[in-house]
Amino acid sequence: MSRVIGIFSGKGGVGKTTLVANLGAALTGALKKNVVIFDNNIHTSHLGLHFGLYEDLPVTLREVLKRNIPLTQATYIHPSTGIRIIPAPINGDGINLTRQQCAKMTKQVSKNYDIVLLDCAPGLGNEVLAPMSAIDDAIVISTPDVASLADAVKTIELLKRMKKNVIGVVVNRYKNQRYQLTPQEITSTTNYNIIGIIPEDDNVQSSLSKGLPVVVASPNSSASKAFKKLAASLVNEQYTEPGFFDRFRGMFDFSMPKIDMPIILQPKINIQPEPIIKREVATLKQTKNELLRDVRKEMKKELKEKIRRRLKERLYA
Ligand SMILES: Nc1ncnc2c1ncn2[C@@H]1O[C@H](COP(=O)(O)OP(=O)(O)OP(=O)(O)O)[C@@H](O)[C@H]1O
Ligand SMILES: [Mg+2]
């Protein structure tokens, strides 16, 4: 039976998309599950960015919603990791995802996958209510601070009113600092178990700049281990920390998961990680060299001018 799991937070920027990208990567890669990650954050979509997707693909949710194109045609395979992704358009202007549309799409997609992970918008408005009504289970993510926790509590209340199963709470960007809320405080405030604690880890942001989830870019980082542990617990499997030699093996393990795909996922895309940063560095270098060239030219010109002036002065003196 397929499970549709929505990731919610209430407050924005606490790590929903990061969680979806990394759970998707860990479930597909290490755990070899038949998973699709689905961006339901139409107006501020970011899921594609975690896979180096900086431009719209030929078919996006816009075409699916406006031109009634099957969702399978907006489902893509990330080349190096095999992750299945349904990205939202980069610019979601003019699209409103209704509850009916969301329910129809998740039903469609759940026929082909065992797990569907929905990346949702922040807030508690219609953009959240649509995916909320379409899911079976929910994970609520919060950072260990009062603002985020307050919105997580509101989200949990909403989910309970909609009779959805809340699997538990994920605490993200945990630093074990005195100014942060403790896991115990979060559990007693939400009345839900903490199913994962993801530490604050610079590798998360550096991997985003490479256009790869951290479990792929830095598989042995502290955040990656926490994401993999959480992914394993979601499918009732045991996560074992990599041994010394496994670490090296992990570096070369980019094999595609062996999944019996009943549908053709069209078209395959060629996502190239790291283009933006490389391009920026290149442009910077170029500008610097061009500037130096211009300065040298100017200096030469001035020098020539000076010499000419001196010669003239001597000639006519
Ligand atoms: N564990 C972590 N350590 C360090 N940085 C993190 C961690 N988790 C998330 N971040 C960073 O926090 C920022 C926000 O994360 P993300 O986009 O996943 O949040 P979100 O809840 O999806 O935001 P939105 O509400 O806008 O959709 C990103 O720059 C991400 O790289
Ligand atoms: Mg997001």
GROMACS .gro file of C-alpha atoms and ligand atoms in nm:
model
  349
    1MET     CA    1   0.000   0.000   0.000
    2SER     CA    2   0.128   0.342  -0.093
    3ARG     CA    3   0.185   0.606   0.176
    4VAL     CA    4   0.150   0.976   0.108
    5ILE     CA    5   0.349   1.169   0.367
    6GLY     CA    6   0.332   1.548   0.389
    7ILE     CA    7   0.602   1.759   0.554
    8PHE     CA    8   0.464   2.067   0.734
    9SER     CA    9   0.600   2.329   0.972
   10GLY     CA   10   0.383   2.637   1.000
   11LYS     CA   11   0.683   2.867   1.017
   12GLY     CA   12   0.884   2.914   0.698
   13GLY     CA   13   1.249   2.833   0.647
   14VAL     CA   14   1.281   2.564   0.914
   15GLY     CA   15   1.391   2.281   0.684
   16LYS     CA   16   1.089   2.118   0.513
   17THR     CA   17   1.243   2.109   0.167
   18THR     CA   18   1.580   1.997   0.302
   19LEU     CA   19   1.405   1.713   0.484
   20VAL     CA   20   1.206   1.604   0.176
   21ALA     CA   21   1.514   1.611  -0.049
   22ASN     CA   22   1.724   1.410   0.196
   23LEU     CA   23   1.457   1.159   0.295
   24GLY     CA   24   1.393   1.108  -0.075
   25ALA     CA   25   1.763   1.056  -0.139
   26ALA     CA   26   1.814   0.819   0.157
   27LEU     CA   27   1.502   0.615   0.084
   28THR     CA   28   1.589   0.584  -0.285
   29GLY     CA   29   1.964   0.534  -0.248
   30ALA     CA   30   2.061   0.345   0.064
   31LEU     CA   31   1.721   0.191   0.138
   32LYS     CA   32   1.627   0.113  -0.226
   33LYS     CA   33   1.261   0.215  -0.186
   34ASN     CA   34   1.023   0.313  -0.460
   35VAL     CA   35   0.980   0.680  -0.368
   36VAL     CA   36   0.882   1.003  -0.538
   37ILE     CA   37   0.928   1.352  -0.396
   38PHE     CA   38   0.661   1.597  -0.500
   39ASP     CA   39   0.687   1.977  -0.466
   40ASN     CA   40   0.352   2.114  -0.348
   41ASN     CA   41   0.497   2.452  -0.257
   42ILE     CA   42   0.379   2.614  -0.578
   43HIS     CA   43   0.457   2.981  -0.516
   44THR     CA   44   0.790   2.954  -0.338
   45SER     CA   45   0.913   2.624  -0.475
   46HIS     CA   46   1.268   2.517  -0.388
   47LEU     CA   47   1.277   2.138  -0.411
   48GLY     CA   48   1.430   2.142  -0.761
   49LEU     CA   49   1.718   2.360  -0.636
   50HIS     CA   50   1.833   2.073  -0.413
   51PHE     CA   51   1.893   1.879  -0.737
   52GLY     CA   52   2.060   2.156  -0.937
   53LEU     CA   53   1.743   2.238  -1.122
   54TYR     CA   54   1.762   2.610  -1.194
   55GLU     CA   55   1.528   2.625  -1.491
   56ASP     CA   56   1.183   2.491  -1.565
   57LEU     CA   57   1.168   2.153  -1.734
   58PRO     CA   58   0.956   2.098  -2.047
   59VAL     CA   59   0.655   1.975  -1.847
   60THR     CA   60   0.590   2.109  -1.498
   61LEU     CA   61   0.291   2.120  -1.266
   62ARG     CA   62   0.177   2.428  -1.458
   63GLU     CA   63   0.119   2.218  -1.771
   64VAL     CA   64  -0.031   1.937  -1.564
   65LEU     CA   65  -0.281   2.172  -1.400
   66LYS     CA   66  -0.358   2.400  -1.693
   67ARG     CA   67  -0.341   2.161  -1.987
   68ASN     CA   68  -0.450   1.843  -1.815
   69ILE     CA   69  -0.123   1.661  -1.895
   70PRO     CA   70  -0.067   1.336  -1.702
   71LEU     CA   71   0.146   1.379  -1.393
   72THR     CA   72   0.378   1.101  -1.510
   73GLN     CA   73   0.509   1.341  -1.774
   74ALA     CA   74   0.610   1.590  -1.507
   75THR     CA   75   0.797   1.320  -1.310
   76TYR     CA   76   1.172   1.319  -1.364
   77ILE     CA   77   1.467   1.102  -1.269
   78HIS     CA   78   1.769   1.276  -1.125
   79PRO     CA   79   2.053   1.127  -1.331
   80SER     CA   80   2.326   1.065  -1.074
   81THR     CA   81   2.106   0.952  -0.784
   82GLY     CA   82   1.799   0.797  -0.945
   83ILE     CA   83   1.569   1.008  -0.729
   84ARG     CA   84   1.222   1.058  -0.874
   85ILE     CA   85   1.104   1.415  -0.851
   86ILE     CA   86   0.796   1.616  -0.948
   87PRO     CA   87   0.922   1.973  -0.932
   88ALA     CA   88   0.697   2.277  -0.911
   89PRO     CA   89   0.750   2.554  -1.166
   90ILE     CA   90   1.013   2.814  -1.074
   91ASN     CA   91   0.748   3.085  -1.109
   92GLY     CA   92   0.409   2.973  -0.981
   93ASP     CA   93   0.221   3.291  -1.075
   94GLY     CA   94  -0.138   3.226  -1.177
   95ILE     CA   95  -0.151   2.873  -1.039
   96ASN     CA   96  -0.375   2.784  -0.749
   97LEU     CA   97  -0.360   2.430  -0.629
   98THR     CA   98  -0.709   2.334  -0.511
   99ARG     CA   99  -0.788   2.051  -0.270
  100GLN     CA  100  -0.952   1.855  -0.551
  101GLN     CA  101  -0.652   1.894  -0.782
  102CYS     CA  102  -0.413   1.798  -0.505
  103ALA     CA  103  -0.617   1.492  -0.409
  104LYS     CA  104  -0.641   1.385  -0.774
  105MET     CA  105  -0.266   1.423  -0.831
  106THR     CA  106  -0.155   1.242  -0.516
  107LYS     CA  107  -0.397   0.959  -0.593
  108GLN     CA  108  -0.252   0.932  -0.944
  109VAL     CA  109   0.109   0.934  -0.829
  110SER     CA  110   0.055   0.693  -0.540
  111LYS     CA  111  -0.043   0.422  -0.789
  112ASN     CA  112   0.319   0.406  -0.907
  113TYR     CA  113   0.516   0.458  -0.586
  114ASP     CA  114   0.527   0.303  -0.241
  115ILE     CA  115   0.605   0.633  -0.073
  116VAL     CA  116   0.510   0.983  -0.188
  117LEU     CA  117   0.676   1.267   0.002
  118LEU     CA  118   0.508   1.606  -0.031
  119ASP     CA  119   0.708   1.924   0.022
  120CYS     CA  120   0.457   2.180   0.144
  121ALA     CA  121   0.438   2.557   0.172
  122PRO     CA  122   0.483   2.735   0.504
  123GLY     CA  123   0.187   2.897   0.682
  124LEU     CA  124  -0.161   2.766   0.750
  125GLY     CA  125  -0.345   2.902   0.447
  126ASN     CA  126  -0.502   2.741   0.142
  127GLU     CA  127  -0.168   2.648  -0.008
  128VAL     CA  128  -0.112   2.420   0.292
  129LEU     CA  129  -0.470   2.302   0.334
  130ALA     CA  130  -0.477   2.153  -0.017
  131PRO     CA  131  -0.189   1.905   0.036
  132MET     CA  132  -0.297   1.855   0.396
  133SER     CA  133  -0.630   1.719   0.281
  134ALA     CA  134  -0.458   1.484   0.034
  135ILE     CA  135  -0.214   1.309   0.267
  136ASP     CA  136  -0.233   0.997   0.485
  137ASP     CA  137   0.048   1.082   0.727
  138ALA     CA  138   0.225   1.399   0.831
  139ILE     CA  139   0.563   1.490   0.972
  140VAL     CA  140   0.591   1.825   1.146
  141ILE     CA  141   0.933   1.986   1.147
  142SER     CA  142   1.046   2.260   1.383
  143THR     CA  143   1.366   2.431   1.481
  144PRO     CA  144   1.436   2.443   1.856
  145ASP     CA  145   1.303   2.795   1.919
  146VAL     CA  146   0.972   2.930   2.046
  147ALA     CA  147   0.854   3.095   1.722
  148SER     CA  148   0.897   2.778   1.521
  149LEU     CA  149   0.750   2.560   1.795
  150ALA     CA  150   0.443   2.785   1.832
  151ASP     CA  151   0.366   2.744   1.459
  152ALA     CA  152   0.437   2.371   1.475
  153VAL     CA  153   0.176   2.339   1.750
  154LYS     CA  154  -0.081   2.528   1.538
  155THR     CA  155  -0.001   2.298   1.245
  156ILE     CA  156  -0.046   1.988   1.458
  157GLU     CA  157  -0.384   2.118   1.580
  158LEU     CA  158  -0.493   2.169   1.220
  159LEU     CA  159  -0.376   1.822   1.120
  160LYS     CA  160  -0.565   1.669   1.413
  161ARG     CA  161  -0.882   1.859   1.317
  162MET     CA  162  -0.846   1.717   0.966
  163LYS     CA  163  -0.808   1.372   1.123
  164LYS     CA  164  -0.462   1.313   0.980
  165ASN     CA  165  -0.206   1.084   1.133
  166VAL     CA  166   0.088   1.280   1.271
  167ILE     CA  167   0.387   1.044   1.262
  168GLY     CA  168   0.590   1.274   1.485
  169VAL     CA  169   0.807   1.582   1.510
  170VAL     CA  170   1.149   1.638   1.355
  171VAL     CA  171   1.378   1.888   1.527
  172ASN     CA  172   1.610   2.056   1.281
  173ARG     CA  173   1.925   2.267   1.321
  174TYR     CA  174   1.984   2.135   1.671
  175LYS     CA  175   2.301   2.265   1.838
  176ASN     CA  176   2.258   2.157   2.199
  177GLN     CA  177   2.293   2.518   2.311
  178ARG     CA  178   2.135   2.651   2.629
  179TYR     CA  179   1.933   2.910   2.438
  180GLN     CA  180   1.769   2.638   2.226
  181LEU     CA  181   1.463   2.443   2.338
  182THR     CA  182   1.543   2.092   2.454
  183PRO     CA  183   1.391   1.783   2.290
  184GLN     CA  184   1.201   1.721   2.617
  185GLU     CA  185   1.048   2.070   2.604
  186ILE     CA  186   0.945   2.014   2.241
  187THR     CA  187   0.786   1.676   2.318
  188SER     CA  188   0.593   1.806   2.617
  189THR     CA  189   0.465   2.109   2.422
  190THR     CA  190   0.358   1.922   2.109
  191ASN     CA  191   0.249   1.599   2.282
  192TYR     CA  192   0.415   1.410   1.999
  193ASN     CA  193   0.729   1.202   1.987
  194ILE     CA  194   1.042   1.338   1.829
  195ILE     CA  195   1.123   1.100   1.545
  196GLY     CA  196   1.447   1.267   1.441
  197ILE     CA  197   1.695   1.530   1.552
  198ILE     CA  198   1.895   1.683   1.268
  199PRO     CA  199   2.200   1.878   1.385
  200GLU     CA  200   2.301   2.218   1.254
  201ASP     CA  201   2.557   2.127   0.990
  202ASP     CA  202   2.735   2.352   0.736
  203ASN     CA  203   2.743   2.061   0.492
  204VAL     CA  204   2.367   2.107   0.441
  205GLN     CA  205   2.413   2.449   0.287
  206SER     CA  206   2.729   2.365   0.099
  207SER     CA  207   2.553   2.067  -0.059
  208LEU     CA  208   2.261   2.291  -0.160
  209SER     CA  209   2.509   2.512  -0.343
  210LYS     CA  210   2.626   2.202  -0.532
  211GLY     CA  211   2.270   2.110  -0.624
  212LEU     CA  212   2.276   1.782  -0.432
  213PRO     CA  213   2.113   1.661  -0.109
  214VAL     CA  214   2.362   1.639   0.177
  215VAL     CA  215   2.316   1.260   0.210
  216VAL     CA  216   2.461   1.236  -0.141
  217ALA     CA  217   2.717   1.517  -0.132
  218SER     CA  218   2.854   1.447   0.220
  219PRO     CA  219   2.719   1.104   0.317
  220ASN     CA  220   2.923   1.083   0.637
  221SER     CA  221   2.837   1.427   0.777
  222SER     CA  222   2.643   1.448   1.102
  223ALA     CA  223   2.327   1.577   0.929
  224SER     CA  224   2.344   1.297   0.670
  225LYS     CA  225   2.362   1.030   0.938
  226ALA     CA  226   2.059   1.180   1.111
  227PHE     CA  227   1.862   1.198   0.784
  228LYS     CA  228   1.949   0.835   0.702
  229LYS     CA  229   1.855   0.719   1.050
  230LEU     CA  230   1.518   0.894   1.021
  231ALA     CA  231   1.457   0.752   0.672
  232ALA     CA  232   1.528   0.398   0.795
  233SER     CA  233   1.293   0.438   1.091
  234LEU     CA  234   1.014   0.555   0.859
  235VAL     CA  235   1.024   0.222   0.678
  236ASN     CA  236   1.087   0.022   0.997
  237GLU     CA  237   1.444  -0.062   0.908
  238GLN     CA  238   1.755  -0.039   1.117
  239TYR     CA  239   2.016   0.221   1.033
  240THR     CA  240   2.373   0.112   1.090
  241GLU     CA  241   2.653   0.365   1.102
  242PRO     CA  242   2.899   0.305   0.819
  243GLY     CA  243   3.214   0.114   0.915
  244PHE     CA  244   3.561   0.229   0.811
  245PHE     CA  245   3.558   0.053   0.471
  246ASP     CA  246   3.188   0.124   0.411
  247ARG     CA  247   3.274   0.493   0.411
  248PHE     CA  248   3.492   0.446   0.105
  249ARG     CA  249   3.238   0.220  -0.058
  250GLY     CA  250   2.971   0.485   0.002
  251MET     CA  251   3.177   0.735  -0.196
  252PHE     CA  252   3.131   0.535  -0.514
  253ASP     CA  253   2.780   0.402  -0.456
  254PHE     CA  254   2.574   0.587  -0.712
  255SER     CA  255   2.398   0.280  -0.843
  256MET     CA  256   2.041   0.327  -0.953
  257PRO     CA  257   1.785   0.161  -0.728
  258LYS     CA  258   1.638  -0.157  -0.865
  259ILE     CA  259   1.276  -0.059  -0.894
  260ASP     CA  260   1.019  -0.217  -1.117
  261MET     CA  261   0.878   0.095  -1.280
  262PRO     CA  262   0.537   0.041  -1.433
  263ILE     CA  263   0.547   0.370  -1.620
  264ILE     CA  264   0.784   0.551  -1.848
  265LEU     CA  265   0.914   0.865  -1.685
  266GLN     CA  266   0.956   1.118  -1.961
  267PRO     CA  267   1.170   1.299  -2.041
  268LYS     CA  268   1.494   1.218  -1.865
  269ILE     CA  269   1.667   1.536  -1.774
  270ASN     CA  270   2.028   1.619  -1.769
  271ILE     CA  271   2.078   1.811  -1.448
  272GLN     CA  272   2.430   1.941  -1.406
  273PRO     CA  273   2.526   2.020  -1.051
  274GLU     CA  274   2.728   2.327  -0.960
  275PRO     CA  275   2.670   2.542  -1.266
  276ILE     CA  276   2.581   2.866  -1.088
  277ILE     CA  277   2.878   2.890  -0.858
  278LYS     CA  278   3.131   2.793  -1.122
  279ARG     CA  279   2.984   3.046  -1.358
  280GLU     CA  280   2.999   3.318  -1.092
  281VAL     CA  281   3.362   3.244  -1.014
  282ALA     CA  282   3.442   3.245  -1.384
  283THR     CA  283   3.269   3.578  -1.435
  284LEU     CA  284   3.447   3.729  -1.138
  285LYS     CA  285   3.788   3.617  -1.269
  286GLN     CA  286   3.699   3.744  -1.613
  287THR     CA  287   3.596   4.085  -1.483
  288LYS     CA  288   3.915   4.114  -1.278
  289ASN     CA  289   4.132   4.029  -1.581
  290GLU     CA  290   3.940   4.269  -1.803
  291LEU     CA  291   3.984   4.546  -1.545
  292LEU     CA  292   4.358   4.482  -1.520
  293ARG     CA  293   4.389   4.487  -1.897
  294ASP     CA  294   4.203   4.820  -1.914
  295VAL     CA  295   4.419   4.972  -1.639
  296ARG     CA  296   4.738   4.861  -1.815
  297LYS     CA  297   4.612   5.006  -2.142
  298GLU     CA  298   4.530   5.336  -1.971
  299MET     CA  299   4.873   5.345  -1.805
  300LYS     CA  300   5.049   5.277  -2.134
  301LYS     CA  301   4.845   5.550  -2.302
  302GLU     CA  302   4.927   5.800  -2.027
  303LEU     CA  303   5.295   5.705  -2.039
  304LYS     CA  304   5.311   5.749  -2.415
  305GLU     CA  305   5.137   6.084  -2.379
  306LYS     CA  306   5.389   6.197  -2.115
  307ILE     CA  307   5.688   6.089  -2.326
  308ARG     CA  308   5.544   6.268  -2.630
  309ARG     CA  309   5.490   6.583  -2.423
  310ARG     CA  310   5.849   6.572  -2.285
  311LEU     CA  311   5.997   6.521  -2.635
  312LYS     CA  312   5.795   6.812  -2.767
  313GLU     CA  313   5.910   7.031  -2.477
  314ARG     CA  314   6.276   6.937  -2.544
  315LEU     CA  315   6.244   6.985  -2.919
  316TYR     CA  316   6.099   7.333  -2.887
  317ALA     CA  317   6.303   7.438  -2.584
  318LIG     N1  318   2.040   2.105   0.956
  318LIG     C1  319   2.073   2.215   0.892
  318LIG     N2  320   2.194   2.274   0.909
  318LIG     C2  321   2.227   2.387   0.843
  318LIG     N3  322   2.146   2.450   0.757
  318LIG     C3  323   2.023   2.400   0.737
  318LIG     C4  324   1.979   2.280   0.802
  318LIG     N4  325   1.853   2.253   0.760
  318LIG     C5  326   1.820   2.350   0.674
  318LIG     N5  327   1.920   2.438   0.659
  318LIG     C6  328   1.920   2.558   0.573
  318LIG     O1  329   1.809   2.638   0.609
  318LIG     C7  330   1.755   2.703   0.494
  318LIG     C8  331   1.605   2.677   0.488
  318LIG     O2  332   1.582   2.540   0.468
  318LIG     P1  333   1.460   2.489   0.378
  318LIG     O3  334   1.454   2.559   0.249
  318LIG     O4  335   1.469   2.341   0.374
  318LIG     O5  336   1.337   2.536   0.470
  318LIG     P2  337   1.182   2.530   0.434
  318LIG     O6  338   1.110   2.503   0.560
  318LIG     O7  339   1.157   2.438   0.322
  318LIG     O8  340   1.156   2.680   0.385
  318LIG     P3  341   1.020   2.735   0.318
  318LIG     O9  342   0.924   2.751   0.431
  318LIG    O10  343   1.063   2.866   0.259
  318LIG    O11  344   0.975   2.637   0.218
  318LIG     C9  345   1.832   2.648   0.374
  318LIG    O12  346   1.932   2.741   0.338
  318LIG    C10  347   1.896   2.521   0.426
  318LIG    O13  348   2.016   2.491   0.360
  319MG      MG  349   1.063   2.479   0.135
   0.00000   0.00000   0.00000
